CSV table of C-alpha atoms in Angstrom, one decimal:
chain,number,residue,atom,x,y,z
A,10,ILE,CA,-44.3,46.0,-43.0
A,11,GLN,CA,-42.6,47.3,-39.8
A,12,ILE,CA,-42.7,45.3,-36.5
A,13,ASP,CA,-41.7,46.9,-33.2
A,14,LYS,CA,-41.6,44.5,-30.2
A,15,SER,CA,-40.7,47.1,-27.6
A,16,ARG,CA,-44.1,48.8,-27.3
A,17,LYS,CA,-46.6,48.2,-24.5
A,18,LEU,CA,-50.4,47.5,-24.5
A,19,SER,CA,-51.0,50.5,-22.2
A,20,GLU,CA,-50.0,52.9,-25.1
A,21,PHE,CA,-53.0,51.7,-27.1
A,22,GLN,CA,-55.8,51.5,-24.6
A,23,SER,CA,-57.8,54.2,-26.4
A,24,TRP,CA,-57.6,52.4,-29.8
A,25,GLU,CA,-60.6,50.4,-31.3
A,26,GLU,CA,-60.2,46.6,-30.7
A,27,TRP,CA,-60.8,44.2,-33.5
A,28,THR,CA,-61.1,40.4,-33.3
A,29,SER,CA,-61.3,37.4,-35.6
A,30,LYS,CA,-61.7,33.7,-35.4
A,31,PRO,CA,-59.1,31.6,-37.2
A,32,ASP,CA,-59.3,32.4,-40.9
A,33,HIS,CA,-57.6,32.9,-44.2
A,34,PHE,CA,-57.7,36.3,-45.9
A,35,ASP,CA,-56.7,38.4,-48.9
A,36,TRP,CA,-56.4,42.1,-48.1
A,37,GLU,CA,-55.4,45.5,-49.5
A,38,TYR,CA,-54.6,48.3,-47.1
A,39,LYS,CA,-56.5,51.3,-48.4
A,40,LYS,CA,-54.9,53.4,-45.6
A,41,GLU,CA,-51.8,52.9,-43.5
A,42,GLU,CA,-52.8,50.8,-40.5
A,43,HIS,CA,-51.1,50.5,-37.2
A,44,CYS,CA,-52.0,47.7,-34.8
A,45,TYR,CA,-50.9,46.3,-31.5
A,46,ILE,CA,-51.4,42.5,-31.3
A,47,ILE,CA,-53.2,41.6,-28.0
A,48,GLU,CA,-53.9,37.9,-28.5
A,49,GLY,CA,-53.4,35.2,-31.2
A,50,GLU,CA,-50.9,34.7,-34.0
A,51,ALA,CA,-51.1,35.4,-37.7
A,52,THR,CA,-48.9,34.7,-40.8
A,53,ILE,CA,-48.8,37.6,-43.4
A,54,GLU,CA,-47.4,37.1,-46.9
A,55,THR,CA,-46.6,39.9,-49.4
A,56,ASP,CA,-44.8,39.8,-52.8
A,57,SER,CA,-41.5,40.1,-51.0
A,58,GLN,CA,-41.7,38.6,-47.5
A,59,THR,CA,-43.6,36.3,-45.1
A,60,ILE,CA,-43.8,37.3,-41.5
A,61,SER,CA,-45.4,36.1,-38.4
A,62,ILE,CA,-47.0,38.4,-35.8
A,63,GLU,CA,-47.8,37.6,-32.2
A,64,PRO,CA,-48.9,39.1,-28.9
A,65,GLY,CA,-46.8,42.2,-28.1
A,66,ASP,CA,-46.0,43.1,-31.7
A,67,PHE,CA,-46.8,46.7,-32.9
A,68,VAL,CA,-47.2,46.5,-36.6
A,69,ILE,CA,-47.4,49.1,-39.3
A,70,PHE,CA,-49.0,48.1,-42.7
A,71,PRO,CA,-48.3,50.6,-45.4
A,72,LYS,CA,-51.1,52.1,-47.6
A,73,GLY,CA,-51.5,50.1,-50.8
A,74,LEU,CA,-49.9,46.9,-49.5
A,75,ASN,CA,-51.6,43.6,-50.7
A,76,VAL,CA,-51.3,40.6,-48.4
A,77,ILE,CA,-52.5,37.0,-48.1
A,78,GLY,CA,-52.7,36.0,-44.5
A,79,GLN,CA,-53.9,33.5,-42.0
A,80,PHE,CA,-55.1,34.0,-38.4
A,81,ILE,CA,-53.9,30.8,-36.8
A,82,ASN,CA,-56.0,31.1,-33.7
A,83,PHE,CA,-58.4,33.6,-32.1
A,84,PHE,CA,-56.9,36.9,-32.9
A,85,GLU,CA,-57.5,40.3,-31.2
A,86,ASN,CA,-55.7,43.6,-31.7
A,87,SER,CA,-56.0,47.3,-31.2
A,88,ILE,CA,-56.1,49.2,-34.5
A,89,HIS,CA,-55.6,52.7,-35.7
A,90,LEU,CA,-56.0,53.9,-39.3
A,91,ASN,CA,-54.0,56.9,-40.6
């Protein structure tokens, strides 16, 4: 998982937005996924690391990655699949 904290929301205005209420999830990324966090916080756990993501983070999840996660509060992001 790569996180870049230097990107700006204006770069992602054309991307689809996705939201979730607080929730737990198990997920496998079938495609590489890029997302920019607009609102909310989440904790993501892989076999090798646990990370927290928050508003302003640009995150890249690699294809084939399996995670266990938690949306801590209302969550909104802009998303793009490769």
